[in-house]
Amino acid sequence: MTVRGIDHVGLTVPDLETATHFLVRAFGAKILYDTLRREEEPRKGPDLEKRLGVPKGTRQRAIRMLSLPNGPGVELFEFSGPRQEPPVLPCDFGWQHVALYTDELDEAVENCVSAGAALLAPPHPLPGPEEGERNRFAYLRTPWGSILELVSYPDPQPYERTTAERRWRP
């Protein structure tokens, strides 16, 4: 068995259309298909609750799959129900952010901000084993509150001198 890479990332968002608009505008994402259209009857009931591990009364309202120009798909979910917590912060347990590689960090940051994201701090140099003259990253908050990292490391990284193993690079 060999894992080949990330197929898609699932994101629960408060509004499917707003999230779609952001991903299309910021990254050039393309809509592939809707698994569940908003006009259809929401998915609900004991089977959904058990399969997804969600509280009783949760309803799946819409599901959409998008593709990024180079990378995994992004599957958007819109739910309603008795429990919806705000997005996690980097200090919380669990999956805390998605990092997207870009060749042009400043342009990608500008695209995200103009599409509705909030830049948390200006781009910073990558530290320690990842450092390099042009290796940088930036954290942003998406319109629905999740953390997004944009990263670029065109220069060799110090860790590469100590091992033959390499990070996967798009």
Coordinates of N, CA, C and O in Angstrom, one line a residue:
M1 N 0.8 -1.2 0.0 CA 0.0 0.0 0.0 C 0.9 1.2 0.0 O 1.8 1.3 0.8
T2 N 0.6 2.2 -0.9 CA 1.3 3.4 -0.9 C 0.4 4.6 -1.0 O -0.5 4.6 -1.9
V3 N 0.5 5.5 -0.1 CA -0.3 6.7 -0.2 C 0.4 7.6 -1.2 O 1.6 7.8 -1.2
R4 N -0.4 8.1 -2.2 CA 0.2 8.8 -3.3 C 0.1 10.3 -3.0 O 0.9 11.1 -3.7
G5 N -0.7 10.8 -2.2 CA -0.8 12.2 -1.9 C -2.2 12.6 -1.5 O -3.1 11.7 -1.4
I6 N -2.4 13.9 -1.2 CA -3.8 14.3 -0.8 C -4.7 14.4 -2.0 O -4.4 15.1 -3.0
D7 N -5.8 13.7 -1.9 CA -6.8 13.8 -3.0 C -7.7 15.1 -2.9 O -7.9 15.7 -3.9
H8 N -8.2 15.3 -1.7 CA -8.9 16.6 -1.5 C -8.9 17.0 0.0 O -8.6 16.1 0.8
V9 N -9.3 18.2 0.2 CA -9.4 18.7 1.6 C -10.9 19.1 1.7 O -11.5 19.8 0.9
G10 N -11.5 18.7 2.8 CA -12.9 19.0 3.1 C -13.0 20.2 4.0 O -12.4 20.2 5.1
L11 N -13.8 21.1 3.7 CA -14.0 22.3 4.5 C -15.5 22.5 4.7 O -16.3 22.6 3.8
T12 N -15.9 22.7 6.0 CA -17.3 23.1 6.3 C -17.3 24.6 6.4 O -16.5 25.2 7.1
V13 N -18.2 25.2 5.7 CA -18.3 26.6 5.6 C -19.7 27.1 5.9 O -20.7 26.3 5.7
P14 N -19.9 28.3 6.3 CA -21.3 28.8 6.6 C -22.1 29.1 5.4 O -23.3 29.0 5.4
D15 N -21.5 29.4 4.3 CA -22.2 29.7 3.0 C -21.4 29.2 1.8 O -20.3 29.7 1.6
L16 N -21.9 28.2 1.2 CA -21.3 27.5 0.0 C -20.9 28.5 -1.1 O -19.8 28.4 -1.6
E17 N -21.8 29.4 -1.4 CA -21.5 30.3 -2.5 C -20.4 31.3 -2.2 O -19.6 31.6 -3.0
T18 N -20.4 31.8 -1.0 CA -19.4 32.8 -0.6 C -18.0 32.1 -0.6 O -17.0 32.6 -1.1
A19 N -17.9 30.9 -0.1 CA -16.7 30.1 -0.1 C -16.2 29.8 -1.5 O -15.0 29.9 -1.8
T20 N -17.2 29.4 -2.3 CA -16.8 29.1 -3.7 C -16.3 30.4 -4.4 O -15.2 30.3 -5.1
H21 N -16.9 31.5 -4.2 CA -16.5 32.8 -4.8 C -15.0 33.1 -4.3 O -14.2 33.5 -5.2
F22 N -14.8 32.9 -3.1 CA -13.4 33.2 -2.5 C -12.4 32.3 -3.2 O -11.4 32.7 -3.7
L23 N -12.6 31.0 -3.3 CA -11.7 30.0 -3.8 C -11.4 30.2 -5.3 O -10.3 30.1 -5.8
V24 N -12.5 30.6 -6.0 CA -12.4 30.8 -7.5 C -11.6 32.1 -7.7 O -10.6 32.2 -8.5
R25 N -11.9 33.2 -6.9 CA -11.2 34.4 -7.1 C -9.8 34.4 -6.6 O -8.9 35.0 -7.3
A26 N -9.6 33.8 -5.5 CA -8.2 33.9 -4.9 C -7.2 32.9 -5.6 O -6.1 33.2 -5.7
F27 N -7.7 31.7 -6.0 CA -6.8 30.7 -6.5 C -7.1 30.1 -7.9 O -6.4 29.3 -8.3
G28 N -8.2 30.6 -8.5 CA -8.5 30.1 -9.8 C -9.1 28.7 -9.7 O -9.0 28.0 -10.7
A29 N -9.7 28.4 -8.6 CA -10.4 27.1 -8.5 C -11.5 27.0 -9.5 O -12.1 28.0 -9.9
K30 N -11.8 25.8 -9.9 CA -12.9 25.5 -10.8 C -13.9 24.6 -10.1 O -13.6 23.7 -9.4
I31 N -15.2 24.9 -10.4 CA -16.3 24.0 -9.8 C -16.3 22.7 -10.7 O -16.4 22.8 -11.9
L32 N -16.2 21.6 -10.1 CA -16.3 20.3 -10.8 C -17.7 19.8 -10.8 O -18.3 19.5 -11.8
Y33 N -18.3 19.8 -9.6 CA -19.7 19.3 -9.5 C -20.3 19.5 -8.1 O -19.5 19.8 -7.2
D34 N -21.6 19.5 -8.0 CA -22.3 19.5 -6.7 C -22.8 18.1 -6.4 O -23.5 17.5 -7.2
T35 N -22.4 17.6 -5.3 CA -22.8 16.3 -4.8 C -24.2 16.5 -4.2 O -25.0 15.5 -4.3
L36 N -24.5 17.6 -3.6 CA -25.8 17.9 -3.0 C -26.0 19.4 -3.3 O -25.3 20.3 -2.8
R37 N -27.1 19.6 -4.1 CA -27.5 21.0 -4.4 C -28.3 21.6 -3.3 O -29.1 20.9 -2.7
R38 N -28.2 22.9 -3.1 CA -29.0 23.5 -2.0 C -30.5 23.4 -2.3 O -31.3 23.4 -1.3
E39 N -30.9 23.3 -3.5 CA -32.3 23.2 -3.9 C -32.9 21.8 -3.5 O -34.1 21.6 -3.4
E40 N -32.0 20.8 -3.3 CA -32.4 19.4 -3.0 C -32.8 19.4 -1.5 O -32.4 20.2 -0.7
E41 N -33.5 18.3 -1.1 CA -33.8 18.0 0.3 C -32.5 17.8 1.0 O -31.6 17.0 0.6
P42 N -32.3 18.5 2.2 CA -31.1 18.2 3.0 C -31.0 16.7 3.4 O -32.0 16.1 3.6
R43 N -29.7 16.3 3.5 CA -29.5 14.9 4.0 C -29.5 15.0 5.5 O -28.9 15.9 6.1
K44 N -30.2 14.1 6.2 CA -30.3 14.1 7.6 C -30.7 12.7 8.1 O -30.9 11.8 7.3
G45 N -30.7 12.5 9.4 CA -31.2 11.3 10.0 C -30.1 10.5 10.6 O -28.9 10.8 10.6
P46 N -30.5 9.4 11.3 CA -29.6 8.5 12.0 C -28.4 8.0 11.2 O -27.3 7.9 11.7
D47 N -28.6 7.7 9.9 CA -27.5 7.1 9.1 C -26.4 8.2 8.9 O -25.3 8.0 9.1
L48 N -26.8 9.4 8.5 CA -25.9 10.5 8.4 C -25.2 10.8 9.7 O -24.0 11.0 9.7
E49 N -25.9 10.9 10.8 CA -25.4 11.2 12.1 C -24.3 10.1 12.5 O -23.2 10.5 13.0
K50 N -24.6 8.9 12.2 CA -23.6 7.8 12.6 C -22.4 7.9 11.6 O -21.3 7.8 12.1
R51 N -22.7 8.0 10.3 CA -21.6 7.9 9.3 C -20.6 9.1 9.5 O -19.4 8.9 9.4
L52 N -21.1 10.3 9.9 CA -20.2 11.4 10.0 C -19.9 11.8 11.4 O -19.0 12.6 11.7
G53 N -20.5 11.1 12.4 CA -20.2 11.4 13.8 C -20.7 12.7 14.2 O -20.0 13.4 15.0
V54 N -21.8 13.2 13.7 CA -22.4 14.5 14.0 C -23.5 14.4 15.0 O -24.2 13.3 15.1
P55 N -23.9 15.5 15.7 CA -25.0 15.4 16.6 C -26.4 15.2 16.0 O -26.6 15.5 14.8
K56 N -27.3 14.6 16.7 CA -28.6 14.4 16.3 C -29.2 15.7 15.8 O -29.1 16.7 16.5
G57 N -29.9 15.7 14.7 CA -30.5 16.9 14.2 C -29.7 17.7 13.1 O -30.1 18.7 12.6
T58 N -28.4 17.2 12.9 CA -27.6 17.8 11.9 C -28.1 17.6 10.5 O -28.6 16.5 10.2
R59 N -28.0 18.6 9.6 CA -28.5 18.4 8.2 C -27.4 18.9 7.3 O -26.8 19.9 7.5
Q60 N -27.1 18.0 6.3 CA -26.2 18.4 5.2 C -27.0 19.2 4.2 O -28.0 18.6 3.7
R61 N -26.7 20.5 4.0 CA -27.5 21.3 3.1 C -27.0 21.4 1.7 O -27.7 21.5 0.8
A62 N -25.6 21.3 1.6 CA -25.0 21.4 0.2 C -23.6 20.9 0.3 O -22.9 21.0 1.3
I63 N -23.1 20.3 -0.9 CA -21.8 19.8 -1.0 C -21.3 20.1 -2.4 O -22.0 19.8 -3.4
R64 N -20.1 20.6 -2.5 CA -19.5 21.0 -3.8 C -18.1 20.6 -3.9 O -17.3 20.9 -2.9
M65 N -17.6 20.1 -5.0 CA -16.2 19.7 -5.2 C -15.6 20.7 -6.2 O -16.2 21.0 -7.3
L66 N -14.5 21.3 -5.8 CA -13.8 22.2 -6.7 C -12.4 21.6 -6.9 O -11.9 20.8 -6.2
S67 N -11.7 22.1 -8.0 CA -10.3 21.7 -8.2 C -9.5 22.9 -8.2 O -9.9 24.0 -8.7
L68 N -8.3 22.8 -7.7 CA -7.3 23.8 -7.7 C -6.5 23.6 -9.0 O -6.4 22.5 -9.5
P69 N -5.8 24.7 -9.5 CA -5.1 24.5 -10.7 C -4.0 23.4 -10.7 O -3.8 22.7 -11.6
N70 N -3.3 23.3 -9.5 CA -2.3 22.3 -9.4 C -2.3 21.8 -7.9 O -1.7 22.4 -7.0
G71 N -3.0 20.8 -7.7 CA -3.1 20.3 -6.3 C -4.4 19.5 -6.1 O -5.1 19.2 -7.0
P72 N -4.6 19.3 -4.8 CA -5.8 18.5 -4.4 C -7.1 19.2 -4.7 O -7.1 20.5 -4.9
G73 N -8.2 18.5 -4.7 CA -9.5 19.1 -4.7 C -9.9 19.7 -3.4 O -9.2 19.5 -2.4
V74 N -10.9 20.6 -3.4 CA -11.4 21.2 -2.2 C -12.9 20.9 -2.2 O -13.6 21.2 -3.2
E75 N -13.3 20.1 -1.2 CA -14.8 19.8 -1.1 C -15.4 20.6 0.0 O -15.0 20.6 1.1
L76 N -16.4 21.4 -0.4 CA -17.1 22.3 0.5 C -18.4 21.7 1.0 O -19.1 21.1 0.2
F77 N -18.6 21.8 2.3 CA -19.8 21.3 2.9 C -20.5 22.5 3.6 O -19.9 23.3 4.3
E78 N -21.8 22.5 3.5 CA -22.6 23.4 4.3 C -23.6 22.6 5.1 O -24.3 21.8 4.6
F79 N -23.6 22.8 6.4 CA -24.4 22.1 7.3 C -25.3 23.1 8.1 O -25.0 24.2 8.2
S80 N -26.4 22.5 8.7 CA -27.1 23.2 9.7 C -27.4 22.2 10.8 O -27.3 21.0 10.6
G81 N -27.5 22.7 12.0 CA -27.8 21.8 13.1 C -27.6 22.4 14.5 O -27.4 23.6 14.6
P82 N -27.7 21.5 15.5 CA -27.7 22.0 16.8 C -26.3 22.4 17.3 O -26.2 23.1 18.3
R83 N -25.3 22.0 16.6 CA -23.9 22.4 17.1 C -23.1 22.8 15.9 O -22.8 22.0 15.0
Q84 N -22.6 24.0 15.9 CA -21.6 24.5 14.9 C -20.6 25.4 15.7 O -21.0 26.5 16.1
E85 N -19.4 24.9 15.8 CA -18.4 25.7 16.6 C -17.7 26.6 15.6 O -17.6 26.3 14.4
P86 N -17.0 27.7 16.1 CA -16.2 28.5 15.2 C -15.0 27.7 14.8 O -14.6 26.7 15.4
P87 N -14.3 28.1 13.7 CA -13.1 27.4 13.2 C -12.1 27.4 14.3 O -12.0 28.3 15.1
V88 N -11.3 26.3 14.3 CA -10.2 26.2 15.3 C -9.1 27.2 15.1 O -8.9 27.8 14.0
L89 N -8.4 27.5 16.1 CA -7.2 28.4 16.1 C -6.0 27.5 16.0 O -6.1 26.3 16.4
P90 N -4.9 28.0 15.6 CA -3.7 27.1 15.6 C -3.3 26.5 16.9 O -2.7 25.4 16.9
C91 N -3.8 27.0 18.0 CA -3.5 26.4 19.3 C -4.4 25.3 19.7 O -4.2 24.6 20.7
D92 N -5.5 25.1 19.0 CA -6.5 24.1 19.3 C -6.0 22.7 18.7 O -5.3 22.6 17.8
F93 N -6.6 21.6 19.3 CA -6.3 20.3 18.8 C -7.0 20.0 17.5 O -8.0 20.6 17.2
G94 N -6.4 19.2 16.7 CA -7.0 18.8 15.4 C -6.3 19.5 14.2 O -5.3 20.2 14.3
W95 N -6.9 19.2 13.0 CA -6.4 19.8 11.8 C -6.6 21.3 11.9 O -7.7 21.8 12.1
Q96 N -5.5 22.1 11.8 CA -5.6 23.5 12.2 C -5.4 24.5 11.0 O -5.8 25.6 11.1
H97 N -4.8 24.0 9.9 CA -4.7 24.9 8.7 C -4.4 24.1 7.5 O -4.0 23.0 7.6
V98 N -4.6 24.8 6.3 CA -4.3 24.2 5.0 C -3.2 25.1 4.5 O -3.3 26.3 4.6
A99 N -2.1 24.5 4.0 CA -1.0 25.3 3.4 C -1.0 25.0 1.9 O -1.0 23.9 1.4
L100 N -1.0 26.1 1.1 CA -0.9 26.0 -0.3 C 0.4 26.6 -0.8 O 0.8 27.7 -0.4
Y101 N 1.1 25.9 -1.7 CA 2.3 26.3 -2.2 C 2.1 27.3 -3.4 O 1.2 27.1 -4.2
T102 N 2.9 28.3 -3.5 CA 2.8 29.3 -4.6 C 4.2 29.7 -5.0 O 5.1 29.8 -4.2
D103 N 4.3 30.0 -6.3 CA 5.6 30.5 -6.8 C 5.7 32.0 -6.5 O 6.8 32.5 -6.4
E104 N 4.6 32.7 -6.4 CA 4.5 34.1 -6.2 C 3.8 34.5 -5.0 O 2.6 34.8 -5.0
L105 N 4.4 34.5 -3.8 CA 3.8 34.6 -2.5 C 3.1 36.0 -2.4 O 1.9 36.0 -2.0
D106 N 3.7 37.1 -2.8 CA 3.1 38.4 -2.6 C 1.8 38.5 -3.5 O 0.8 39.0 -3.0
E107 N 1.9 38.0 -4.7 CA 0.7 38.0 -5.6 C -0.4 37.2 -5.0 O -1.6 37.6 -5.0
A108 N -0.1 36.0 -4.5 CA -1.1 35.1 -3.9 C -1.7 35.8 -2.7 O -3.0 35.7 -2.5
V109 N -0.9 36.4 -1.9 CA -1.5 37.1 -0.7 C -2.5 38.2 -1.2 O -3.6 38.4 -0.7
E110 N -2.0 39.0 -2.2 CA -2.9 40.1 -2.7 C -4.2 39.5 -3.2 O -5.3 40.1 -3.0
N111 N -4.1 38.4 -4.0 CA -5.3 37.8 -4.5 C -6.3 37.3 -3.4 O -7.5 37.5 -3.5
C112 N -5.7 36.7 -2.3 CA -6.6 36.3 -1.2 C -7.2 37.5 -0.5 O -8.4 37.4 -0.2
V113 N -6.5 38.5 -0.2 CA -7.0 39.7 0.4 C -8.1 40.3 -0.4 O -9.1 40.7 0.1
S114 N -7.8 40.5 -1.7 CA -8.9 41.1 -2.5 C -10.1 40.2 -2.7 O -11.2 40.7 -2.9
A115 N -10.0 38.9 -2.4 CA -11.1 38.0 -2.5 C -11.8 37.9 -1.1 O -12.8 37.2 -1.0
G116 N -11.3 38.6 -0.1 CA -12.0 38.6 1.2 C -11.3 38.0 2.4 O -11.8 38.0 3.5
A117 N -10.1 37.5 2.2 CA -9.3 37.0 3.3 C -8.6 38.1 4.1 O -8.4 39.2 3.6
A118 N -8.3 37.9 5.4 CA -7.6 38.9 6.2 C -6.2 38.4 6.4 O -6.0 37.2 6.9
L119 N -5.2 39.2 6.0 CA -3.8 38.8 6.3 C -3.5 39.0 7.8 O -3.7 40.1 8.3
L120 N -3.0 38.0 8.4 CA -2.7 38.1 9.9 C -1.4 38.8 10.1 O -1.3 39.5 11.2
A121 N -0.4 38.7 9.3 CA 0.8 39.4 9.4 C 1.5 39.4 8.1 O 1.3 38.5 7.3
P122 N 2.4 40.4 7.8 CA 3.1 40.3 6.5 C 3.9 39.0 6.3 O 4.2 38.4 7.3
P123 N 4.2 38.6 5.1 CA 5.0 37.4 4.9 C 6.3 37.4 5.7 O 6.9 38.5 5.8
H124 N 6.6 36.2 6.2 CA 7.8 36.1 7.1 C 8.7 35.1 6.4 O 8.3 34.2 5.7
P125 N 10.0 35.2 6.7 CA 11.0 34.1 6.2 C 10.7 32.8 6.9 O 10.3 32.8 8.1
L126 N 10.8 31.7 6.1 CA 10.7 30.4 6.8 C 11.9 30.2 7.7 O 13.0 30.6 7.4
P127 N 11.6 29.5 8.9 CA 12.7 29.4 9.9 C 13.5 28.1 9.8 O 13.1 27.2 9.1
G128 N 14.6 28.1 10.4 CA 15.4 26.9 10.7 C 15.7 26.0 9.5 O 16.3 26.5 8.5
P129 N 15.2 24.8 9.6 CA 15.5 23.8 8.5 C 14.8 24.1 7.2 O 15.2 23.5 6.2
E130 N 14.0 25.1 7.2 CA 13.3 25.5 5.9 C 13.8 26.8 5.3 O 13.4 27.2 4.3
E131 N 14.7 27.5 6.1 CA 15.1 28.8 5.6 C 15.8 28.8 4.3 O 16.4 27.8 3.8
G132 N 15.8 30.0 3.7 CA 16.5 30.2 2.4 C 16.2 31.7 2.0 O 15.2 32.2 2.5
E133 N 17.0 32.3 1.2 CA 16.9 33.7 0.9 C 15.4 34.1 0.5 O 14.9 35.1 1.0
R134 N 14.8 33.3 -0.3 CA 13.4 33.6 -0.8 C 12.3 32.8 -0.2 O 11.2 32.8 -0.7
N135 N 12.7 31.9 0.7 CA 11.7 31.0 1.3 C 10.8 31.8 2.4 O 11.4 32.2 3.4
R136 N 9.5 31.9 2.1 CA 8.7 32.7 3.0 C 7.3 32.1 3.1 O 6.9 31.2 2.3
F137 N 6.6 32.6 4.1 CA 5.2 32.1 4.3 C 4.3 33.3 4.9 O 4.9 34.2 5.4
A138 N 3.0 33.1 4.8 CA 2.1 34.0 5.4 C 0.8 33.3 5.8 O 0.4 32.3 5.1
Y139 N 0.3 33.7 6.9 CA -1.0 33.2 7.4 C -2.1 34.2 7.1 O -1.9 35.4 7.4
L140 N -3.3 33.6 6.7 CA -4.4 34.5 6.5 C -5.7 33.8 7.1 O -5.6 32.6 7.3
R141 N -6.7 34.6 7.3 CA -8.0 34.0 7.8 C -9.0 34.2 6.7 O -9.1 35.2 6.1
T142 N -9.6 33.0 6.3 CA -10.5 33.0 5.2 C -11.8 33.8 5.6 O -12.0 34.0 6.7
P143 N -12.7 34.1 4.6 CA -13.9 34.8 4.9 C -14.8 34.0 5.9 O -15.6 34.6 6.7
W144 N -14.6 32.7 6.0 CA -15.4 31.9 7.0 C -14.7 31.6 8.3 O -15.1 31.0 9.2
G145 N -13.4 32.1 8.4 CA -12.7 32.1 9.6 C -11.6 31.0 9.8 O -10.9 31.0 10.8
S146 N -11.4 30.2 8.8 CA -10.4 29.2 8.9 C -9.0 29.8 8.6 O -8.9 30.8 7.9
I147 N -8.0 29.1 9.0 CA -6.6 29.6 8.8 C -6.1 29.0 7.5 O -6.2 27.8 7.2
L148 N -5.5 29.8 6.7 CA -4.8 29.4 5.4 C -3.4 29.9 5.4 O -3.1 31.0 5.8
E149 N -2.5 29.0 5.1 CA -1.1 29.4 5.0 C -0.7 29.4 3.5 O -1.0 28.4 2.8
L150 N 0.0 30.4 3.1 CA 0.6 30.4 1.7 C 2.1 30.3 1.9 O 2.6 31.0 2.8
V151 N 2.7 29.4 1.2 CA 4.1 29.1 1.4 C 4.9 29.0 0.1 O 4.3 28.6 -0.9
S152 N 6.1 29.5 0.1 CA 6.9 29.4 -1.1 C 8.4 29.1 -0.7 O 8.9 29.8 0.2
Y153 N 9.0 28.1 -1.2 CA 10.4 27.8 -0.9 C 11.2 27.4 -2.1 O 11.5 26.3 -2.4
P154 N 11.5 28.5 -3.0 CA 12.2 28.2 -4.2 C 13.7 27.9 -4.0 O 14.4 27.3 -4.8
D155 N 14.2 28.3 -2.8 CA 15.7 28.1 -2.6 C 15.9 26.8 -1.8 O 15.0 26.4 -1.1
P156 N 17.1 26.2 -1.9 CA 17.4 25.0 -1.2 C 17.2 25.3 0.3 O 17.4 26.4 0.8
Q157 N 16.8 24.2 1.0 CA 16.6 24.3 2.5 C 17.6 23.6 3.2 O 18.1 22.5 2.8
P158 N 18.1 24.1 4.4 CA 19.1 23.4 5.2 C 18.9 22.0 5.5 O 19.9 21.2 5.5
Y159 N 17.7 21.5 5.7 CA 17.4 20.1 6.1 C 17.9 19.2 4.9 O 18.2 18.0 5.2
E160 N 17.9 19.7 3.7 CA 18.3 18.9 2.5 C 19.7 18.4 2.6 O 20.1 17.5 1.9
R161 N 20.6 19.1 3.4 CA 22.0 18.7 3.5 C 22.1 17.5 4.5 O 23.2 16.9 4.5
T162 N 21.1 17.2 5.3 CA 21.2 16.1 6.3 C 20.5 14.8 6.0 O 20.6 13.9 6.7
T163 N 19.7 14.8 4.9 CA 18.9 13.7 4.6 C 18.6 13.6 3.1 O 18.5 14.7 2.4
A164 N 18.4 12.4 2.5 CA 18.0 12.3 1.1 C 16.5 12.5 1.0 O 16.0 12.6 -0.2
E165 N 15.7 12.4 2.1 CA 14.3 12.6 2.0 C 14.0 14.0 1.7 O 14.7 15.0 2.0
R166 N 12.8 14.2 0.9 CA 12.4 15.6 0.5 C 10.9 15.7 0.7 O 10.1 14.8 0.6
R167 N 10.6 17.0 1.1 CA 9.1 17.4 1.1 C 8.6 17.2 -0.3 O 9.3 17.4 -1.3
W168 N 7.3 16.9 -0.4 CA 6.6 16.8 -1.6 C 6.4 18.3 -2.1 O 6.0 19.1 -1.3
R169 N 6.7 18.6 -3.3 CA 6.6 20.0 -3.8 C 5.7 19.9 -5.0 O 6.0 19.2 -5.9
P170 N 4.6 20.7 -5.0 CA 3.8 20.7 -6.2 C 4.5 21.1 -7.5 O 5.5 21.8 -7.4

